[in-house]
Amino acid sequence: MALFPLSSNFEGDFVLQLLPVDTENTMDEVAAAAAHHSVGRRVRARPGQILRIRRQGSEELLPRTMKVAEAGFKPTETIEIIWEAPSH
């Protein structure tokens, strides 16, 4: 367990946030931490949608249960947090 800094680029927000997370946090936990700084402040909530994470500039979504330590991020690397409609 170690504190790890990421930059958060939250969909619909115009502010990049420095996001301190733990290396043992899952991508779902990272997304929730990023949402705390954006949703309800500069971004409206989207009930029923899931927050997902990808590296900036990538289309590939990281697995929701992947841990920060497993993702191979570099300190202060920018991640994108996007909304995903649930599949039916």
Coordinates of N, CA and C in Angstrom, one line a residue:
M1 N 0.8 -1.2 0.0 CA 0.0 0.0 0.0 C 0.9 1.2 0.0
A2 N 0.7 2.1 -1.0 CA 1.5 3.3 -1.1 C 0.6 4.4 -1.8
L3 N 0.8 5.6 -1.4 CA 0.1 6.7 -2.0 C 0.7 6.9 -3.4
F4 N -0.1 7.1 -4.4 CA 0.3 7.2 -5.8 C -0.5 8.4 -6.5
P5 N 0.2 9.3 -7.1 CA -0.4 10.5 -7.7 C -0.8 10.2 -9.2
L6 N -2.0 10.5 -9.6 CA -2.5 10.5 -11.0 C -3.1 11.8 -11.3
S7 N -3.2 12.1 -12.6 CA -3.9 13.3 -13.0 C -5.3 12.8 -13.6
S8 N -6.4 13.4 -13.2 CA -7.7 12.9 -13.5 C -8.3 13.9 -14.6
N9 N -8.6 13.3 -15.7 CA -9.3 14.0 -16.8 C -10.7 13.4 -16.8
F10 N -11.7 14.1 -16.1 CA -13.0 13.5 -16.0 C -13.9 14.0 -17.1
E11 N -14.6 13.1 -17.8 CA -15.5 13.4 -18.9 C -16.5 14.5 -18.5
G12 N -16.5 15.6 -19.3 CA -17.4 16.7 -19.1 C -16.8 17.8 -18.2
D13 N -15.6 17.6 -17.6 CA -15.0 18.5 -16.7 C -13.9 19.3 -17.5
F14 N -13.7 20.5 -17.2 CA -12.7 21.3 -17.9 C -11.4 21.4 -17.0
V15 N -11.4 20.8 -15.8 CA -10.3 20.9 -14.9 C -9.6 19.6 -14.8
L16 N -8.3 19.6 -14.9 CA -7.6 18.4 -14.6 C -7.3 18.4 -13.1
Q17 N -7.5 17.3 -12.4 CA -7.3 17.2 -11.0 C -6.1 16.3 -10.6
L18 N -5.3 16.7 -9.7 CA -4.3 15.8 -9.1 C -5.0 14.9 -8.2
L19 N -4.9 13.6 -8.4 CA -5.7 12.6 -7.7 C -4.8 11.7 -6.9
P20 N -4.7 11.8 -5.6 CA -3.9 10.9 -4.9 C -4.7 9.6 -4.6
V21 N -4.2 8.5 -5.0 CA -4.8 7.2 -4.8 C -3.8 6.2 -4.2
D22 N -4.3 5.1 -3.8 CA -3.5 4.0 -3.2 C -3.2 3.0 -4.3
T23 N -2.0 2.4 -4.2 CA -1.6 1.4 -5.2 C -2.5 0.2 -5.1
E24 N -3.2 0.0 -4.0 CA -4.1 -1.1 -3.9 C -5.5 -0.8 -4.3
N25 N -5.8 0.4 -4.7 CA -7.2 0.8 -5.1 C -7.5 0.2 -6.5
T26 N -8.7 -0.3 -6.6 CA -9.2 -0.8 -7.9 C -9.5 0.4 -8.8
M27 N -9.7 0.1 -10.1 CA -10.1 1.2 -11.0 C -11.5 1.8 -10.6
D28 N -12.4 0.9 -10.1 CA -13.7 1.5 -9.6 C -13.5 2.4 -8.5
E29 N -12.5 2.1 -7.6 CA -12.3 3.0 -6.5 C -11.6 4.3 -6.9
V30 N -10.7 4.2 -7.9 CA -10.1 5.4 -8.5 C -11.2 6.3 -9.2
A31 N -12.1 5.7 -9.9 CA -13.1 6.4 -10.6 C -14.0 7.1 -9.6
A32 N -14.3 6.5 -8.5 CA -15.1 7.1 -7.4 C -14.4 8.3 -6.8
A33 N -13.1 8.1 -6.6 CA -12.3 9.2 -6.0 C -12.3 10.4 -7.0
A34 N -12.2 10.2 -8.2 CA -12.2 11.2 -9.2 C -13.5 11.9 -9.3
A35 N -14.6 11.1 -9.2 CA -16.0 11.6 -9.3 C -16.2 12.6 -8.1
H36 N -15.6 12.3 -6.9 CA -15.8 13.2 -5.8 C -15.4 14.6 -6.1
H37 N -14.4 14.8 -6.9 CA -13.9 16.1 -7.3 C -14.6 16.8 -8.4
S38 N -15.4 16.1 -9.2 CA -16.1 16.6 -10.4 C -17.6 16.6 -10.4
V39 N -18.1 15.4 -10.0 CA -19.6 15.2 -10.1 C -20.3 16.1 -9.0
G40 N -21.3 16.8 -9.4 CA -22.0 17.7 -8.5 C -21.3 19.0 -8.4
R41 N -20.2 19.2 -9.0 CA -19.5 20.5 -8.9 C -19.4 21.1 -10.3
R42 N -18.8 20.4 -11.3 CA -18.7 20.9 -12.6 C -19.4 19.9 -13.6
V43 N -19.7 18.8 -13.2 CA -20.2 17.7 -14.0 C -21.5 17.2 -13.4
R44 N -22.6 17.0 -14.2 CA -23.8 16.5 -13.6 C -23.7 15.0 -13.5
A45 N -24.4 14.4 -12.5 CA -24.4 13.0 -12.3 C -25.2 12.3 -13.4
R46 N -24.9 11.1 -13.7 CA -25.6 10.3 -14.7 C -26.0 9.0 -14.1
P47 N -27.2 9.1 -13.3 CA -27.6 7.8 -12.6 C -27.8 6.7 -13.6
G48 N -27.4 5.5 -13.2 CA -27.5 4.3 -14.0 C -26.3 4.1 -14.9
Q49 N -25.4 5.0 -15.0 CA -24.2 4.8 -15.8 C -23.0 4.4 -14.9
I50 N -22.1 3.8 -15.5 CA -20.9 3.3 -14.8 C -19.7 4.1 -15.1
L51 N -18.9 4.4 -14.2 CA -17.6 5.2 -14.4 C -16.5 4.2 -14.8
R52 N -15.8 4.5 -15.9 CA -14.7 3.6 -16.4 C -13.5 4.4 -16.5
I53 N -12.4 3.7 -16.5 CA -11.1 4.4 -16.6 C -10.3 3.8 -17.8
R54 N -9.6 4.8 -18.5 CA -8.6 4.4 -19.5 C -7.5 5.4 -19.5
R55 N -6.4 5.0 -20.1 CA -5.2 5.9 -20.2 C -5.6 7.0 -21.2
Q56 N -5.1 8.2 -20.9 CA -5.4 9.3 -21.8 C -5.0 9.0 -23.3
G57 N -5.9 9.2 -24.2 CA -5.6 8.9 -25.6 C -5.9 7.5 -26.0
S58 N -6.3 6.6 -25.1 CA -6.6 5.2 -25.5 C -8.1 5.0 -25.5
E59 N -8.5 4.1 -26.3 CA -9.9 3.7 -26.3 C -10.2 2.5 -25.4
E60 N -9.1 1.8 -25.0 CA -9.2 0.6 -24.2 C -9.5 0.9 -22.8
L61 N -10.6 0.4 -22.3 CA -11.0 0.6 -20.9 C -10.3 -0.4 -20.0
L62 N -9.8 0.0 -18.9 CA -9.1 -0.9 -18.0 C -10.2 -1.7 -17.2
P63 N -9.8 -2.9 -16.8 CA -10.8 -3.7 -16.0 C -11.1 -3.1 -14.7
R64 N -12.3 -3.1 -14.4 CA -12.8 -2.4 -13.2 C -12.2 -2.9 -11.9
T65 N -11.8 -4.2 -11.8 CA -11.1 -4.7 -10.6 C -9.6 -4.6 -10.6
M66 N -9.0 -4.1 -11.7 CA -7.6 -4.0 -11.8 C -7.1 -3.0 -10.7
K67 N -6.0 -3.3 -10.1 CA -5.5 -2.4 -9.1 C -4.5 -1.4 -9.7
V68 N -4.3 -0.3 -9.1 CA -3.4 0.7 -9.6 C -2.0 0.1 -9.8
A69 N -1.5 -0.7 -8.8 CA -0.2 -1.3 -8.9 C -0.1 -2.2 -10.2
E70 N -1.2 -2.8 -10.6 CA -1.2 -3.7 -11.8 C -1.2 -2.9 -13.1
A71 N -1.6 -1.7 -13.1 CA -1.9 -0.9 -14.3 C -0.6 -0.4 -15.0
G72 N 0.5 -0.3 -14.2 CA 1.7 0.2 -14.8 C 1.7 1.7 -15.0
F73 N 0.9 2.4 -14.3 CA 0.9 3.9 -14.4 C 2.2 4.5 -14.0
K74 N 2.6 5.6 -14.6 CA 3.7 6.4 -14.1 C 3.1 7.5 -13.2
P75 N 3.9 8.0 -12.2 CA 3.4 9.0 -11.3 C 3.0 10.2 -12.2
T76 N 1.8 10.7 -11.8 CA 1.1 11.9 -12.4 C 0.6 11.6 -13.8
E77 N 0.7 10.4 -14.3 CA 0.1 10.0 -15.6 C -1.4 10.4 -15.6
T78 N -1.8 10.9 -16.8 CA -3.2 11.3 -16.9 C -4.1 10.1 -17.3
I79 N -5.1 9.9 -16.5 CA -6.2 8.9 -16.8 C -7.4 9.7 -17.2
E80 N -8.2 9.0 -18.0 CA -9.6 9.6 -18.4 C -10.6 8.8 -17.7
I81 N -11.6 9.5 -17.1 CA -12.7 8.8 -16.5 C -13.9 9.1 -17.3
I82 N -14.5 8.1 -17.8 CA -15.7 8.3 -18.7 C -16.9 7.6 -18.2
W83 N -18.1 8.0 -18.7 CA -19.3 7.4 -18.3 C -19.6 6.3 -19.4
E84 N -20.1 5.2 -18.9 CA -20.5 4.0 -19.7 C -21.9 3.6 -19.4
A85 N -22.7 3.5 -20.4 CA -24.1 3.0 -20.2 C -24.0 1.5 -19.9
P86 N -24.8 1.0 -19.0 CA -24.8 -0.4 -18.7 C -25.3 -1.2 -19.9
S87 N -24.7 -2.3 -20.1 CA -25.2 -3.2 -21.2 C -26.4 -4.0 -20.7
H88 N -27.3 -4.1 -21.6 CA -28.6 -4.8 -21.3 C -28.7 -6.1 -22.0

